[in-house]
Amino acid sequence: MPELPEVETTRRGIAPALEGRTIREVRVRERRLRWALPRGFEAELAGRRVLDVGRRAKYLLVRTDAGTLIVHLGMSGSLRVLPADTPALAHDHVDLVLDSGACVRFNDPRRFGSMHFVAGDPHEHKLLRTLAPEPLSDAFDGARLHARARRRKVAVKLFLMDARTVVGVGNIYASEALFRAGVSPRRAAGRLSREACERIAKAVKDVLADAIRVGGTTLRDYVNADGMPGYFRQKLYVYERAGEPCRVCGTPVRHCVQGQRSTYWCPHCQK
DNA sequence: ATGGGCACCTGGCTGC
DNA sequence: TGCAGCCAGGTGCCCA
């Protein structure tokens, strides 16, 4: 489900409800997330005051006065802000009940999402330590892309989705960024010119920023903290548009599978 | 190191 | 109507 724009939209939605609040109670209905929540998870979090809510790649970082809650939404997860007495529905696995009377509720049908509460610097956590730069930062640019792509045989789409290349680019935005850059998703990363890498880096930044602006992409179940979908789906050029005419040139959009994931591209606009 | 594939899990849709 | 089969916004880990 969520790629960087959806996670960032969620961050912006939950931050006002969490920041400065104390977590009064933690309700866990299902511990078996991607990694089972340890015994003592609730006790460690309860009573903590939230300082701020950050993000690294697709991880949300709820920083408290005594540790950081690291949340990943997996494929189907969402966090919503609700009145604490709202009855729980299917797949409502965890509630953070706040002293304001609100709660932040984690729902995740497929349970690929995760939560970790860690003391100390969350960026040193095993899951975050080796991540590439943020796509919207200056540390990610065409030069870095070009340097890292040298001699790599992987298809550029898989290369872009590798969190050691750049973070936050998932299956939708990889296809969309390559369309905007005019580069075929099947090109070997090592055969990209410096100019192509510059176009790709710019396209990644642009497509993510554009998606954040309209609250991300909802294909099936993504909702933001207010339960609302994102509206970027209407702006997708190729994703899930196999056989439909390219919005630029009219050529039917093509589909293939790379790394067991669907890829979409226009054979005329992308070389 | 790199590349390729599997695993984790539920639900919705398609086609017989 | 029922059900098998396939697909889905991610990513850690195992193998060659």
Tab-separated table of N, CA, C and O in Angstrom, chain A residues 27-93:
chain	number	residue	atom	x	y	z
A	27	ARG	N	-3.631	-0.280	23.690
A	27	ARG	CA	-4.471	-1.487	23.537
A	27	ARG	C	-3.960	-2.291	22.353
A	27	ARG	O	-3.903	-1.779	21.243
A	28	VAL	N	-3.619	-3.537	22.617
A	28	VAL	CA	-3.164	-4.420	21.547
A	28	VAL	C	-4.174	-5.553	21.390
A	28	VAL	O	-4.420	-6.290	22.333
A	29	ARG	N	-4.752	-5.674	20.214
A	29	ARG	CA	-5.715	-6.750	19.963
A	29	ARG	C	-5.093	-7.910	19.200
A	29	ARG	O	-5.609	-9.013	19.199
A	30	GLU	N	-4.000	-7.603	18.504
A	30	GLU	CA	-3.313	-8.632	17.711
A	30	GLU	C	-1.821	-8.323	17.744
A	30	GLU	O	-1.401	-7.265	17.276
A	31	ARG	N	-1.048	-9.226	18.325
A	31	ARG	CA	0.398	-8.999	18.439
A	31	ARG	C	1.155	-9.467	17.218
A	31	ARG	O	2.314	-9.133	17.024
A	32	ARG	N	0.520	-10.325	16.403
A	32	ARG	CA	1.252	-10.953	15.291
A	32	ARG	C	1.291	-10.034	14.079
A	32	ARG	O	0.609	-10.252	13.089
A	33	LEU	N	2.111	-9.010	14.146
A	33	LEU	CA	2.362	-8.164	12.987
A	33	LEU	C	3.531	-8.803	12.244
A	33	LEU	O	3.833	-9.965	12.450
A	34	ARG	N	4.185	-8.044	11.370
A	34	ARG	CA	5.307	-8.666	10.649
A	34	ARG	C	6.310	-9.252	11.635
A	34	ARG	O	6.850	-10.330	11.430
A	35	TRP	N	6.570	-8.500	12.705
A	35	TRP	CA	7.323	-9.046	13.835
A	35	TRP	C	6.390	-8.948	15.028
A	35	TRP	O	5.810	-7.886	15.276
A	36	ALA	N	6.243	-10.036	15.767
A	36	ALA	CA	5.299	-10.050	16.880
A	36	ALA	C	5.681	-8.979	17.904
A	36	ALA	O	6.863	-8.801	18.216
A	37	LEU	N	4.675	-8.279	18.410
A	37	LEU	CA	4.934	-7.277	19.447
A	37	LEU	C	5.379	-8.008	20.708
A	37	LEU	O	4.724	-8.952	21.147
A	38	PRO	N	6.490	-7.575	21.305
A	38	PRO	CA	6.989	-8.278	22.489
A	38	PRO	C	6.098	-8.032	23.700
A	38	PRO	O	5.400	-7.009	23.787
A	39	ARG	N	6.131	-8.978	24.631
A	39	ARG	CA	5.512	-8.753	25.942
A	39	ARG	C	6.143	-7.485	26.489
A	39	ARG	O	7.350	-7.280	26.343
A	40	GLY	N	5.349	-6.654	27.105
A	40	GLY	CA	5.941	-5.448	27.664
A	40	GLY	C	5.895	-4.258	26.725
A	40	GLY	O	6.238	-3.147	27.113
A	41	PHE	N	5.459	-4.487	25.494
A	41	PHE	CA	5.341	-3.385	24.523
A	41	PHE	C	4.418	-2.296	25.050
A	41	PHE	O	4.763	-1.105	25.050
A	42	GLU	N	3.263	-2.714	25.537
A	42	GLU	CA	2.279	-1.746	26.039
A	42	GLU	C	2.834	-0.961	27.225
A	42	GLU	O	2.709	0.263	27.304
A	43	ALA	N	3.451	-1.697	28.162
A	43	ALA	CA	3.940	-1.060	29.399
A	43	ALA	C	5.038	-0.038	29.102
A	43	ALA	O	5.129	1.002	29.751
A	44	GLU	N	5.872	-0.341	28.103
A	44	GLU	CA	6.962	0.585	27.762
A	44	GLU	C	6.443	1.898	27.186
A	44	GLU	O	7.005	2.960	27.402
A	45	LEU	N	5.367	1.800	26.394
A	45	LEU	CA	4.828	2.983	25.706
A	45	LEU	C	3.905	3.808	26.593
A	45	LEU	O	3.846	5.036	26.469
A	46	ALA	N	3.171	3.124	27.447
A	46	ALA	CA	2.179	3.824	28.265
A	46	ALA	C	2.860	4.819	29.194
A	46	ALA	O	3.896	4.528	29.783
A	47	GLY	N	2.258	6.008	29.297
A	47	GLY	CA	2.818	7.041	30.159
A	47	GLY	C	3.832	7.944	29.468
A	47	GLY	O	4.250	8.957	30.018
A	48	ARG	N	4.230	7.577	28.249
A	48	ARG	CA	5.209	8.385	27.511
A	48	ARG	C	4.536	9.610	26.905
A	48	ARG	O	3.381	9.570	26.470
A	49	ARG	N	5.294	10.695	26.863
A	49	ARG	CA	4.798	11.917	26.240
A	49	ARG	C	5.401	12.013	24.846
A	49	ARG	O	6.610	11.809	24.664
A	50	VAL	N	4.585	12.335	23.848
A	50	VAL	CA	5.075	12.407	22.470
A	50	VAL	C	5.690	13.776	22.199
A	50	VAL	O	5.058	14.805	22.432
A	51	LEU	N	6.909	13.771	21.715
A	51	LEU	CA	7.596	15.032	21.399
A	51	LEU	C	7.264	15.466	19.972
A	51	LEU	O	6.869	16.591	19.725
A	52	ASP	N	7.448	14.552	19.020
A	52	ASP	CA	7.119	14.889	17.630
A	52	ASP	C	6.993	13.611	16.810
A	52	ASP	O	7.281	12.520	17.299
A	53	VAL	N	6.509	13.768	15.584
A	53	VAL	CA	6.338	12.627	14.689
A	53	VAL	C	7.145	12.891	13.427
A	53	VAL	O	6.878	13.861	12.707
A	54	GLY	N	8.129	12.034	13.179
A	54	GLY	CA	8.985	12.195	12.002
A	54	GLY	C	8.787	11.038	11.042
A	54	GLY	O	7.901	10.196	11.215
A	55	ARG	N	9.607	11.027	10.023
A	55	ARG	CA	9.546	9.965	9.027
A	55	ARG	C	10.934	9.710	8.482
A	55	ARG	O	11.707	10.659	8.274
A	56	ARG	N	11.267	8.450	8.263
A	56	ARG	CA	12.499	8.078	7.561
A	56	ARG	C	12.092	6.983	6.587
A	56	ARG	O	11.575	5.945	7.015
A	57	ALA	N	12.281	7.249	5.285
A	57	ALA	CA	11.817	6.324	4.249
A	57	ALA	C	10.315	6.096	4.463
A	57	ALA	O	9.564	7.063	4.597
A	58	LYS	N	9.871	4.853	4.555
A	58	LYS	CA	8.446	4.600	4.783
A	58	LYS	C	8.160	4.307	6.246
A	58	LYS	O	7.088	3.790	6.573
A	59	TYR	N	9.104	4.624	7.113
A	59	TYR	CA	8.900	4.416	8.545
A	59	TYR	C	8.452	5.720	9.200
A	59	TYR	O	9.034	6.778	8.961
A	60	LEU	N	7.448	5.626	10.061
A	60	LEU	CA	7.034	6.746	10.890
A	60	LEU	C	7.770	6.641	12.212
A	60	LEU	O	7.926	5.541	12.756
A	61	LEU	N	8.229	7.778	12.725
A	61	LEU	CA	9.002	7.807	13.968
A	61	LEU	C	8.266	8.657	14.988
A	61	LEU	O	8.276	9.885	14.902
A	62	VAL	N	7.614	7.989	15.932
A	62	VAL	CA	6.900	8.703	16.990
A	62	VAL	C	7.870	8.839	18.162
A	62	VAL	O	8.092	7.897	18.929
A	63	ARG	N	8.467	10.025	18.260
A	63	ARG	CA	9.510	10.244	19.269
A	63	ARG	C	8.865	10.645	20.594
A	63	ARG	O	8.048	11.572	20.631
A	64	THR	N	9.233	9.963	21.649
A	64	THR	CA	8.679	10.268	22.968
A	64	THR	C	9.805	10.670	23.922
A	64	THR	O	10.979	10.651	23.559
A	65	ASP	N	9.397	10.999	25.143
A	65	ASP	CA	10.390	11.409	26.144
A	65	ASP	C	11.250	10.250	26.616
A	65	ASP	O	12.200	10.448	27.369
A	66	ALA	N	10.949	9.037	26.171
A	66	ALA	CA	11.769	7.887	26.607
A	66	ALA	C	11.804	6.811	25.538
A	66	ALA	O	11.516	5.643	25.800
A	67	GLY	N	12.147	7.181	24.326
A	67	GLY	CA	12.239	6.187	23.256
A	67	GLY	C	11.372	6.566	22.068
A	67	GLY	O	10.582	7.514	22.135
A	68	THR	N	11.552	5.827	20.986
A	68	THR	CA	10.838	6.143	19.743
A	68	THR	C	10.070	4.931	19.255
A	68	THR	O	10.596	3.820	19.211
A	69	LEU	N	8.803	5.166	18.897
A	69	LEU	CA	7.995	4.115	18.287
A	69	LEU	C	8.204	4.186	16.776
A	69	LEU	O	7.916	5.211	16.151
A	70	ILE	N	8.724	3.093	16.210
A	70	ILE	CA	8.959	3.009	14.767
A	70	ILE	C	7.804	2.213	14.167
A	70	ILE	O	7.575	1.065	14.532
A	71	VAL	N	7.065	2.832	13.256
A	71	VAL	CA	5.892	2.186	12.662
A	71	VAL	C	6.067	2.045	11.163
A	71	VAL	O	6.439	3.013	10.486
A	72	HIS	N	5.808	0.860	10.645
A	72	HIS	CA	5.761	0.659	9.191
A	72	HIS	C	4.362	0.182	8.825
A	72	HIS	O	3.786	-0.646	9.526
A	73	LEU	N	3.812	0.714	7.735
A	73	LEU	CA	2.430	0.386	7.365
A	73	LEU	C	2.328	-0.826	6.439
A	73	LEU	O	1.219	-1.249	6.108
A	74	GLY	N	3.467	-1.373	6.035
A	74	GLY	CA	3.422	-2.566	5.187
A	74	GLY	C	2.667	-2.313	3.896
A	74	GLY	O	2.795	-1.246	3.290
A	75	MET	N	1.882	-3.273	3.461
A	75	MET	CA	1.138	-3.151	2.213
A	75	MET	C	-0.256	-2.593	2.438
A	75	MET	O	-0.848	-2.002	1.541
A	76	SER	N	-0.825	-2.843	3.597
A	76	SER	CA	-2.254	-2.542	3.771
A	76	SER	C	-2.536	-1.796	5.065
A	76	SER	O	-3.679	-1.708	5.490
A	77	GLY	N	-1.518	-1.253	5.694
A	77	GLY	CA	-1.718	-0.615	6.992
A	77	GLY	C	-2.180	0.830	6.890
A	77	GLY	O	-1.945	1.516	5.901
A	78	SER	N	-2.857	1.287	7.936
A	78	SER	CA	-3.206	2.698	8.029
A	78	SER	C	-3.259	3.097	9.498
A	78	SER	O	-3.465	2.262	10.372
A	79	LEU	N	-3.065	4.387	9.736
A	79	LEU	CA	-3.202	4.949	11.076
A	79	LEU	C	-4.268	6.021	11.004
A	79	LEU	O	-4.218	6.894	10.126
A	80	ARG	N	-5.242	5.936	11.910
A	80	ARG	CA	-6.309	6.947	11.907
A	80	ARG	C	-6.445	7.562	13.279
A	80	ARG	O	-6.203	6.906	14.296
A	81	VAL	N	-6.890	8.806	13.301
A	81	VAL	CA	-7.179	9.486	14.554
A	81	VAL	C	-8.678	9.409	14.796
A	81	VAL	O	-9.474	9.837	13.945
A	82	LEU	N	-9.062	8.831	15.920
A	82	LEU	CA	-10.473	8.601	16.222
A	82	LEU	C	-10.741	8.906	17.699
A	82	LEU	O	-9.814	8.902	18.505
A	83	PRO	N	-12.012	9.129	18.048
A	83	PRO	CA	-12.342	9.180	19.474
A	83	PRO	C	-11.988	7.835	20.113
A	83	PRO	O	-12.211	6.784	19.509
A	84	ALA	N	-11.434	7.884	21.334
A	84	ALA	CA	-10.912	6.658	21.949
A	84	ALA	C	-11.973	5.584	22.162
A	84	ALA	O	-11.653	4.401	22.259
A	85	ASP	N	-13.247	5.985	22.216
A	85	ASP	CA	-14.288	4.990	22.468
A	85	ASP	C	-14.905	4.434	21.178
A	85	ASP	O	-15.913	3.737	21.225
A	86	THR	N	-14.319	4.737	20.034
A	86	THR	CA	-14.826	4.205	18.774
A	86	THR	C	-14.681	2.680	18.766
A	86	THR	O	-13.587	2.171	19.004
A	87	PRO	N	-15.773	1.951	18.517
A	87	PRO	CA	-15.679	0.485	18.530
A	87	PRO	C	-14.670	-0.010	17.500
A	87	PRO	O	-14.594	0.520	16.395
A	88	ALA	N	-13.912	-1.013	17.892
A	88	ALA	CA	-12.901	-1.565	16.988
A	88	ALA	C	-13.550	-2.450	15.941
A	88	ALA	O	-14.503	-3.178	16.220
A	89	LEU	N	-13.005	-2.373	14.713
A	89	LEU	CA	-13.475	-3.229	13.625
A	89	LEU	C	-12.393	-4.269	13.321
A	89	LEU	O	-11.344	-4.289	13.953
A	90	ALA	N	-12.685	-5.108	12.340
A	90	ALA	CA	-11.716	-6.125	11.953
A	90	ALA	C	-10.375	-5.481	11.617
A	90	ALA	O	-10.337	-4.424	10.985
A	91	HIS	N	-9.295	-6.111	12.060
A	91	HIS	CA	-7.915	-5.696	11.744
A	91	HIS	C	-7.483	-4.406	12.426
A	91	HIS	O	-6.467	-3.842	12.076
A	92	ASP	N	-8.261	-3.930	13.387
A	92	ASP	CA	-7.801	-2.813	14.226
A	92	ASP	C	-6.897	-3.400	15.298
A	92	ASP	O	-7.350	-3.817	16.359
A	93	HIS	N	-5.594	-3.452	15.040
A	93	HIS	CA	-4.687	-4.228	15.892
A	93	HIS	C	-4.175	-3.488	17.119
A	93	HIS	O	-3.993	-4.091	18.167
